[in-house]
């Protein structure tokens, strides 16, 4: 009896402790929510700070709790652009301080933010960029070059040595394991499967990737040349033969203005503000300033109606793909997007739609379903596509019906092609592991998707026909949307990847620009006046509490991993997740970009 009473007391004590912890947690969360939701106060002579570290996502949660507790950055690209636009008109903001801490944002995102910084400078207010002790890599320098003054910390690295685009291949690994990829594809440039079937780049793949990296390099050098008044040919020579490896040579070459510690950069800001030595410099960061209403700085929307911005980010998958309480799964699921387009289509106050796409593609069937939603919406109101860093393969499929397509020069798009990928693990099981395999069947075709045998000639012919039909449909969708013939589309398709700049030249993109340009075009087509326009973002994101009961344990593990993992561990996780995705989609037609196209 004493044992039972002790056990009961222990269990009761544990429950009370857990209950108290939960109560404390919710009170803590509630306090954060109240503080995060209030409008920040901005005093005259304030410096707006932009801390650039790690990735800058397309969209972070609107819910303040999710922002506070998740592993996401505190702001997204739209927050930065909006904050800079407001600061340009806000008499209380006296300048911008860009604090570079190792950017991992996409080149397309950096292009949009850099353009917003350039627009801000037209107000006459100064922009200072500094790297402190973090050093300055090429992405950091690209953004910093838009500033009036660039300062790097003493004894810090400086990278300016050209670009490269690494690719990894797993054929040798699969050969050693006794695993054989079974591939059917349409499009001679459709290289997504080559990571499993080759040990190096094919000629077609090398051609398209070289064009991509050259475009990005041109965009980069052109921006630096204009901002720093250095001839492009000189910049190419510096990168090829005299690359500065630290801040000292970069200063001597005129690429930065000076080498200064962070406290010395603060002294520069004091001088701008007319403060005495040691005086506090009032600052406000982008995440907080983004919550300042535009009306507070005299920006009023025009027109009787709104522009809906529908975000579609990540790999395209069918159905739903809601994340846990700490954020999304990073998937572009068809169901929420279709519902978002339906909401925008039926809402009379929404006069136009901007479809913001940042996706490498994915399921062909899901892409078709989203295409249908875009097509139906376009029939009743203008639809403008804004491409982020990626809008390729299935990402282009869903963009094709739009009235106009906007992309940055650095956007990766096109890849109009499809493939099917399965893995034959018979050799792994029988030869490596000694597993016996046998079966019974009702038809010779019953095991067409089996992982335990290779394709027969008949099976390969059937699958090739299915792939070709999907490719023909893809070509037809693009031809209809772009007012081109199928033959004209086929000539620039074949699975080839294009930069946004080159895509405009071949007719796949209409306008070079960012999300703000797409919103402006949408408002103009809807007759909403000169702007700025009221914007509503869709799909609606669930709050922290709505997500709480969905997948808490899994998301907690995800949160811990993202806070502790190294860059290499994250990259390996991404590759592992992609392989797992291919395995899960075995036999399904895919419209997807190659594994990784990150220019470095």
XYZ file of C-alpha atoms in Angstrom:
600
model
C 0.000 0.000 0.000
C 2.858 2.342 0.832
C 4.282 1.665 -2.642
C 0.952 2.512 -4.285
C 0.522 5.695 -2.286
C 4.087 6.758 -3.090
C 3.507 6.022 -6.765
C 0.244 7.983 -6.771
C 1.898 10.932 -5.057
C 4.758 10.838 -7.552
C 2.381 10.733 -10.533
C 0.271 13.530 -9.064
C 3.366 15.645 -8.426
C 4.542 15.082 -11.980
C 1.155 16.069 -13.390
C 1.103 19.231 -11.272
C 4.639 20.119 -12.394
C 3.779 19.507 -16.061
C 0.572 21.522 -15.684
C 2.469 24.393 -14.073
C 5.068 24.282 -16.859
C 2.363 24.355 -19.520
C 0.604 27.242 -17.764
C 3.875 29.164 -17.538
C 4.587 28.460 -21.200
C 1.220 29.756 -22.312
C 1.523 32.866 -20.136
C 4.979 33.448 -21.614
C 3.627 32.988 -25.125
C 0.735 35.330 -24.386
C 3.152 37.999 -23.167
C 5.256 37.628 -26.313
C 2.124 37.855 -28.422
C 1.072 41.110 -26.810
C 4.518 42.682 -27.208
C 4.981 41.438 -30.772
C 1.584 42.644 -31.900
C 1.924 46.257 -30.738
C 2.871 49.015 -33.175
C 6.481 50.094 -32.534
C 7.228 53.706 -31.674
C 9.721 55.454 -33.956
C 11.527 58.542 -32.717
C 12.991 61.222 -34.992
C 16.525 60.559 -36.177
C 16.187 56.782 -36.171
C 18.389 54.461 -38.245
C 16.654 51.482 -39.880
C 18.820 48.368 -39.533
C 18.778 45.373 -41.852
C 20.615 42.351 -40.451
C 21.352 40.008 -43.359
C 22.186 36.543 -42.055
C 21.271 33.145 -43.446
C 18.306 32.681 -45.786
C 15.599 35.245 -46.444
C 12.370 33.305 -46.996
C 9.617 34.171 -49.431
C 7.074 34.349 -46.635
C 7.234 34.051 -42.874
C 4.214 33.503 -40.679
C 1.887 36.415 -39.947
C 1.344 34.973 -36.487
C 3.654 36.727 -33.962
C 3.914 33.577 -31.838
C 5.115 31.479 -34.730
C 7.673 34.148 -35.599
C 8.950 34.260 -32.034
C 9.147 30.515 -31.463
C 10.082 29.103 -34.864
C 13.493 28.713 -36.455
C 12.455 31.083 -39.267
C 14.028 34.541 -39.694
C 12.084 37.436 -38.199
C 11.288 38.897 -41.611
C 10.762 37.865 -45.213
C 11.731 39.534 -48.468
C 8.445 41.456 -48.684
C 8.973 42.848 -45.180
C 12.358 44.237 -46.222
C 11.055 45.821 -49.418
C 8.002 47.256 -47.666
C 10.108 48.629 -44.800
C 12.500 50.371 -47.191
C 9.578 51.885 -49.107
C 8.031 53.222 -45.908
C 11.370 54.459 -44.577
C 11.902 56.447 -47.763
C 8.781 58.449 -46.926
C 9.210 58.498 -43.136
C 10.789 61.741 -41.887
C 11.690 59.973 -38.633
C 14.044 57.575 -40.467
C 17.389 59.245 -41.179
C 19.219 56.399 -42.868
C 19.705 52.656 -43.299
C 22.428 50.476 -41.817
C 22.919 47.116 -43.559
C 24.701 44.727 -41.198
C 26.086 41.797 -43.176
C 26.468 38.550 -41.268
C 26.679 35.894 -43.976
C 23.824 35.921 -46.480
C 22.402 32.651 -47.767
C 19.502 34.257 -49.611
C 18.912 33.412 -53.262
C 20.377 35.726 -55.878
C 16.888 36.614 -57.094
C 15.837 37.671 -53.593
C 18.975 39.753 -53.190
C 18.268 41.407 -56.544
C 14.834 42.528 -55.354
C 16.161 43.813 -52.042
C 19.062 45.557 -53.738
C 16.647 47.342 -56.073
C 14.641 48.505 -53.030
C 17.826 49.854 -51.405
C 18.660 51.734 -54.602
C 15.152 53.239 -54.620
C 15.566 54.270 -50.972
C 18.797 56.105 -51.778
C 16.874 58.334 -54.191
C 15.315 59.937 -51.120
C 18.736 61.422 -50.354
C 19.042 59.521 -47.086
C 22.331 57.667 -46.596
C 22.831 53.909 -46.650
C 25.767 52.361 -44.782
C 26.820 48.711 -45.156
C 29.253 46.947 -42.831
C 30.369 43.389 -42.229
C 31.826 43.648 -38.734
C 33.912 40.544 -38.044
C 31.821 38.305 -40.323
C 33.737 39.023 -43.495
C 32.127 39.650 -46.868
C 31.314 36.956 -49.390
C 30.018 37.685 -52.873
C 26.340 37.668 -51.919
C 27.078 40.067 -49.062
C 29.095 42.310 -51.344
C 26.377 42.305 -54.011
C 23.917 43.724 -51.473
C 26.469 46.042 -49.846
C 27.396 47.572 -53.198
C 24.040 49.346 -53.266
C 25.089 51.417 -50.226
C 26.710 54.860 -50.175
C 29.553 53.562 -48.015
C 30.893 50.035 -47.455
C 32.956 49.121 -44.385
C 34.560 45.777 -43.619
C 36.022 44.664 -40.334
C 39.798 44.355 -39.870
C 41.377 40.977 -40.640
C 38.199 39.667 -42.284
C 37.731 37.620 -45.443
C 36.577 39.157 -48.710
C 35.473 36.943 -51.602
C 35.596 38.083 -55.212
C 36.836 35.179 -57.312
C 34.049 34.295 -59.757
C 31.130 31.895 -59.574
C 30.747 28.155 -59.848
C 27.794 25.804 -59.750
C 28.673 22.397 -58.221
C 26.662 19.275 -58.995
C 26.782 15.908 -57.249
C 26.188 12.510 -58.832
C 25.269 9.189 -57.230
C 25.628 6.648 -60.053
C 28.812 5.241 -58.563
C 27.144 4.913 -55.175
C 24.129 3.154 -56.668
C 26.391 0.836 -58.654
C 28.191 -0.215 -55.479
C 24.855 -0.818 -53.777
C 23.455 -2.793 -56.686
C 20.643 -0.285 -57.239
C 19.650 0.565 -60.809
C 17.688 3.728 -61.657
C 14.886 3.153 -64.170
C 14.356 6.376 -66.104
C 11.978 7.637 -68.773
C 12.119 11.319 -69.722
C 10.948 13.827 -72.332
C 13.300 16.681 -73.191
C 16.966 16.368 -74.093
C 17.940 18.961 -71.450
C 15.820 17.353 -68.685
C 18.727 16.649 -66.372
C 16.930 16.033 -63.076
C 17.590 12.291 -63.387
C 21.252 12.590 -64.346
C 22.291 12.806 -60.718
C 21.380 9.096 -60.515
C 22.408 7.969 -64.005
C 25.779 9.704 -64.589
C 29.007 10.559 -62.818
C 29.444 13.902 -64.574
C 27.579 16.559 -66.562
C 26.153 15.671 -69.948
C 26.939 18.099 -72.785
C 23.384 19.483 -72.754
C 23.368 19.915 -69.007
C 26.768 21.607 -69.028
C 25.536 23.982 -71.747
C 22.468 25.119 -69.808
C 24.248 25.380 -66.447
C 27.129 27.360 -67.946
C 24.602 29.807 -69.405
C 22.960 30.152 -65.980
C 26.170 30.867 -64.129
C 27.319 33.326 -66.812
C 24.043 35.244 -66.547
C 24.319 35.466 -62.786
C 27.924 36.610 -63.053
C 26.979 39.318 -65.549
C 24.208 40.572 -63.245
C 26.648 40.611 -60.327
C 29.465 42.396 -62.152
C 27.128 44.928 -63.782
C 25.757 45.924 -60.374
C 29.231 46.291 -58.855
C 30.567 48.197 -61.866
C 27.738 50.717 -61.759
C 27.784 51.229 -57.997
C 31.566 51.377 -57.489
C 32.445 53.053 -60.829
C 34.805 50.228 -61.781
C 34.906 48.953 -65.351
C 33.504 45.438 -65.810
C 36.618 44.270 -67.639
C 38.686 45.378 -64.668
C 36.406 43.484 -62.308
C 36.805 40.338 -64.403
C 40.573 40.730 -64.270
C 40.475 41.163 -60.492
C 38.428 37.981 -60.056
C 40.677 36.015 -62.406
C 44.181 37.118 -61.477
C 44.128 39.403 -58.452
C 41.269 38.202 -56.277
C 41.288 40.017 -52.907
C 41.162 37.411 -50.154
C 40.684 39.866 -47.304
C 39.432 43.385 -46.663
C 42.797 45.139 -47.100
C 43.266 44.501 -50.832
C 39.543 45.110 -51.392
C 39.947 48.595 -49.952
C 43.096 49.248 -52.007
C 41.211 48.246 -55.168
C 38.374 50.660 -54.366
C 35.857 47.866 -53.869
C 35.042 49.008 -50.328
C 35.462 52.408 -48.689
C 37.337 51.592 -45.502
C 38.209 49.056 -42.826
C 36.468 49.820 -39.545
C 35.391 48.133 -36.365
C 31.667 48.117 -35.623
C 32.026 50.853 -32.976
C 33.741 53.019 -35.595
C 30.832 52.442 -37.984
C 28.530 53.614 -35.201
C 30.649 56.770 -35.025
C 29.888 57.325 -38.722
C 26.182 57.062 -37.938
C 26.582 59.546 -35.074
C 28.132 61.950 -37.553
C 25.198 61.505 -39.929
C 22.749 62.211 -37.107
C 24.802 65.070 -35.646
C 25.190 63.339 -32.293
C 27.962 63.946 -29.808
C 30.614 61.322 -29.193
C 29.154 58.534 -27.111
C 25.564 59.531 -27.844
C 23.097 56.696 -28.360
C 22.115 56.036 -31.958
C 18.378 55.246 -32.074
C 17.786 52.189 -34.272
C 14.858 50.026 -35.303
C 15.202 46.730 -37.138
C 13.307 45.728 -40.257
C 11.196 43.102 -38.459
C 9.808 45.716 -36.056
C 9.543 48.520 -38.584
C 7.591 46.304 -40.968
C 4.720 46.509 -38.438
C 4.500 50.294 -38.763
C 1.341 51.053 -40.789
C 1.998 52.634 -44.176
C -0.630 55.243 -43.388
C 1.500 56.417 -40.443
C 4.148 57.640 -42.882
C 1.677 59.180 -45.312
C 1.375 56.284 -47.773
C -2.273 55.802 -48.706
C -3.586 53.086 -50.993
C -5.492 53.998 -54.134
C -8.348 52.364 -55.981
C -11.542 50.727 -54.815
C -10.271 47.209 -54.351
C -7.319 45.026 -53.474
C -4.639 42.941 -55.139
C -4.323 39.415 -53.781
C -0.806 37.967 -53.600
C -0.980 34.173 -53.575
C 2.247 32.496 -52.454
C 3.263 29.124 -53.852
C 6.624 28.005 -52.482
C 8.450 24.701 -52.452
C 8.148 21.368 -54.199
C 4.762 20.851 -55.860
C 2.846 18.011 -54.245
C -0.783 16.864 -54.433
C -3.218 17.388 -51.574
C -2.327 19.188 -48.373
C 1.040 19.594 -46.654
C 0.475 21.619 -43.521
C 3.438 21.910 -41.174
C 3.468 21.738 -37.411
C 3.276 24.696 -35.024
C 6.750 25.955 -35.916
C 6.151 26.545 -39.613
C 5.336 25.023 -42.968
C 6.711 21.875 -44.571
C 8.234 23.823 -47.443
C 5.876 22.138 -49.911
C 3.688 23.793 -52.533
C 0.587 21.693 -51.925
C -2.206 21.810 -54.490
C -5.249 21.922 -52.157
C -4.420 25.160 -50.265
C -3.474 26.906 -53.514
C -6.633 25.860 -55.311
C -8.663 27.109 -52.342
C -6.717 30.403 -52.329
C -7.460 30.990 -56.014
C -11.117 30.190 -55.403
C -11.223 32.735 -52.548
C -9.577 35.386 -54.722
C -11.840 34.596 -57.663
C -15.062 34.868 -55.659
C -14.095 37.838 -53.475
C -15.497 40.925 -55.203
C -13.151 43.279 -53.344
C -10.147 41.523 -54.909
C -9.706 42.989 -58.379
C -6.485 41.258 -59.486
C -4.185 38.426 -58.430
C -0.412 38.126 -58.255
C 0.779 34.525 -58.119
C 4.193 34.529 -56.434
C 5.993 31.307 -57.397
C 9.185 29.978 -55.846
C 9.263 26.329 -56.837
C 11.483 23.796 -58.633
C 8.362 21.888 -59.726
C 7.271 18.433 -58.662
C 4.177 16.349 -59.321
C 2.815 16.751 -62.858
C -0.721 15.909 -61.702
C -0.619 18.517 -58.919
C 0.812 21.065 -61.371
C -2.122 20.428 -63.709
C -4.605 20.927 -60.861
C -3.008 24.252 -59.897
C -2.851 25.275 -63.577
C -6.623 24.779 -63.759
C -7.152 27.065 -60.744
C -4.998 29.780 -62.334
C -6.797 29.429 -65.677
C -10.256 29.717 -64.069
C -9.209 32.819 -62.124
C -7.678 34.462 -65.177
C -11.060 34.164 -66.920
C -12.623 36.625 -64.455
C -9.797 38.932 -63.304
C -6.160 39.708 -64.171
C -3.535 37.208 -62.979
C 0.125 38.242 -62.940
C 2.905 35.810 -62.075
C 5.889 36.978 -60.064
C 8.764 34.497 -60.131
C 11.089 34.298 -57.156
C 14.392 32.439 -57.191
C 12.832 29.386 -58.895
C 9.838 28.892 -61.130
C 10.934 25.928 -63.188
C 9.404 22.783 -64.656
C 6.112 22.372 -62.750
C 6.788 25.869 -61.405
C 6.604 27.171 -64.979
C 3.655 24.907 -65.793
C 1.486 26.693 -63.204
C 2.756 30.105 -64.358
C 1.950 29.617 -68.031
C -1.721 30.808 -68.040
C -0.950 34.204 -66.483
C -1.705 37.471 -68.291
C 1.890 38.529 -67.688
C 4.990 36.874 -66.203
C 7.526 38.895 -64.206
C 10.937 37.509 -63.216
C 14.274 38.846 -62.014
C 17.289 38.371 -64.308
C 18.577 35.800 -61.779
C 15.374 33.749 -61.612
C 15.815 30.119 -62.692
C 12.895 29.120 -64.897
C 11.881 27.074 -67.928
C 12.813 23.382 -67.598
C 9.740 22.526 -69.641
C 9.982 18.756 -69.617
C 8.912 15.690 -67.615
C 10.393 12.445 -66.393
C 9.607 9.258 -64.522
C 12.088 7.721 -62.092
C 12.011 4.362 -60.333
C 14.730 2.329 -58.633
C 15.424 -1.364 -59.177
C 16.835 -2.714 -55.895
C 16.928 -6.376 -56.970
C 20.739 -6.409 -57.101
C 21.008 -4.869 -53.649
C 18.672 -7.437 -52.123
C 19.758 -10.587 -53.928
C 23.482 -10.064 -54.529
C 24.460 -7.833 -51.599
C 22.069 -8.990 -48.886
C 21.161 -12.493 -50.031
C 17.410 -11.860 -50.061
C 15.299 -14.151 -52.245
C 12.537 -12.581 -54.380
C 9.632 -14.323 -56.065
C 6.040 -13.442 -56.915
C 2.750 -14.481 -58.458
C 0.746 -12.271 -60.800
C -2.320 -12.015 -63.000
C -0.625 -10.085 -65.811
C 2.832 -9.622 -67.290
C 2.429 -5.889 -66.591
C 1.356 -6.231 -62.966
C 4.858 -5.438 -61.659
C 5.493 -2.432 -63.912
C 6.235 -0.255 -60.868
C 8.003 -2.995 -58.937
C 11.338 -2.087 -57.301
C 12.463 -5.709 -57.734
C 12.952 -5.887 -61.519
C 14.012 -3.869 -64.550
C 11.588 -2.603 -67.184
C 10.609 -4.979 -69.936
C 10.570 -3.495 -73.429
C 6.769 -3.370 -73.323
C 6.753 -1.635 -69.926
C 9.304 0.951 -71.026
C 7.239 1.671 -74.156
C 4.065 2.165 -72.106
C 5.756 4.480 -69.620
C 7.449 6.439 -72.407
C 4.057 6.973 -74.025
C 2.666 8.308 -70.751
C 5.655 10.635 -70.320
C 5.324 11.872 -73.920
C 1.602 12.585 -73.450
C 2.328 14.610 -70.329
C 5.081 16.494 -72.146
C 2.712 17.222 -75.047
C 0.170 18.570 -72.553
C 2.889 20.720 -70.966
C 3.806 22.150 -74.363
C 0.159 22.830 -75.124
C -0.372 24.640 -71.807
C 2.623 26.872 -72.433
C 1.669 27.492 -76.063
C -1.831 28.598 -75.060
C -0.585 30.809 -72.254
C 2.218 32.448 -74.222
C 0.368 32.774 -77.551
C 2.942 30.607 -79.293
C 2.711 27.521 -81.436
C 3.519 24.136 -79.915
C 6.526 23.847 -82.238
C 7.820 27.235 -81.082
C 7.536 26.160 -77.452
C 9.125 22.776 -78.149
C 12.147 24.510 -79.681
C 12.897 26.357 -76.405
C 11.606 23.632 -74.097
C 13.239 20.180 -74.130
C 13.674 20.506 -70.379
C 16.166 23.374 -70.781
C 16.687 25.658 -67.797
C 16.821 29.406 -68.480
C 17.766 32.425 -66.415
C 15.053 35.061 -66.123
C 17.064 37.338 -68.401
C 17.416 34.709 -71.130
C 13.832 33.518 -70.646
C 12.636 37.005 -71.566
C 14.671 36.850 -74.756
C 13.024 33.565 -75.826
C 9.495 34.652 -74.882
C 8.920 32.747 -71.624
C 8.968 35.925 -69.486
C 7.394 39.326 -70.202
C 8.951 41.743 -67.705
C 12.176 41.767 -65.685
C 11.404 42.860 -62.151
C 10.303 41.789 -58.701
C 7.147 41.264 -56.685
C 6.464 44.989 -56.335
C 6.551 45.331 -60.126
C 4.067 42.470 -60.475
C 1.711 44.100 -57.955
C 1.942 47.386 -59.858
C 1.130 45.665 -63.166
C -1.798 43.824 -61.568
C -3.222 47.031 -60.108
C -2.898 48.831 -63.414
C -4.606 46.015 -65.320
C -7.423 46.059 -62.771
C -7.860 49.833 -63.131
C -6.979 50.613 -59.512
C -5.128 53.826 -60.307
C -1.461 54.657 -59.874
C -0.975 52.861 -56.544
C 0.160 51.921 -54.038
C -2.515 49.268 -53.730
C -4.068 47.453 -50.806
C -2.654 43.918 -50.764
C -4.084 40.740 -49.256
C -1.848 37.675 -48.946
C -3.118 34.132 -49.459
C -3.339 31.277 -48.540
C -4.140 32.194 -44.960
C -1.513 30.783 -42.642
C -2.573 28.900 -39.553
C -1.685 30.364 -36.187
C 0.611 28.697 -33.675
C -2.323 27.353 -31.678
C -4.061 26.021 -34.790
C -0.925 24.064 -35.649
C -0.113 23.030 -32.095
C -1.943 19.733 -32.079
C -0.926 18.652 -35.572
C 2.686 17.574 -35.275
C 4.307 19.009 -32.175
C 6.898 16.339 -31.508
C 8.117 16.134 -35.089
C 8.335 19.897 -35.425
C 10.139 20.201 -32.107
C 12.804 17.831 -33.449
C 12.920 19.844 -36.681
C 13.305 23.062 -34.668
C 16.190 21.604 -32.644
C 17.959 20.314 -35.753
C 17.754 23.647 -37.544
C 19.141 25.501 -34.548
C 22.109 23.145 -34.079
C 22.946 21.678 -37.505
C 25.924 22.781 -39.578
C 25.506 24.003 -43.170
C 26.872 20.669 -44.431
C 24.372 18.730 -42.310
C 21.524 20.844 -43.658
C 22.657 20.287 -47.260
C 22.912 16.545 -46.693
C 19.439 16.558 -45.160
C 18.083 18.370 -48.225
C 19.639 15.803 -50.583
C 18.369 12.927 -48.444
C 14.882 14.439 -48.414
C 14.957 14.763 -52.213
C 15.945 11.117 -52.664
C 13.198 10.101 -50.231
C 10.758 12.185 -52.270
C 11.764 10.428 -55.500
C 11.294 7.063 -53.799
C 7.848 8.070 -52.531
C 6.850 9.269 -56.006
C 8.066 6.102 -57.716
C 6.282 5.657 -61.049
C 4.576 9.071 -60.968
C 5.285 11.561 -63.726
C 7.429 14.435 -62.459
C 8.009 17.945 -63.733
C 10.921 19.004 -61.588
C 14.215 20.893 -61.751
C 17.608 19.211 -61.218
C 18.709 18.500 -57.665
C 20.436 21.770 -56.787
C 21.133 24.916 -58.806
C 22.754 27.139 -56.196
C 25.330 29.437 -57.808
C 28.281 29.985 -55.459
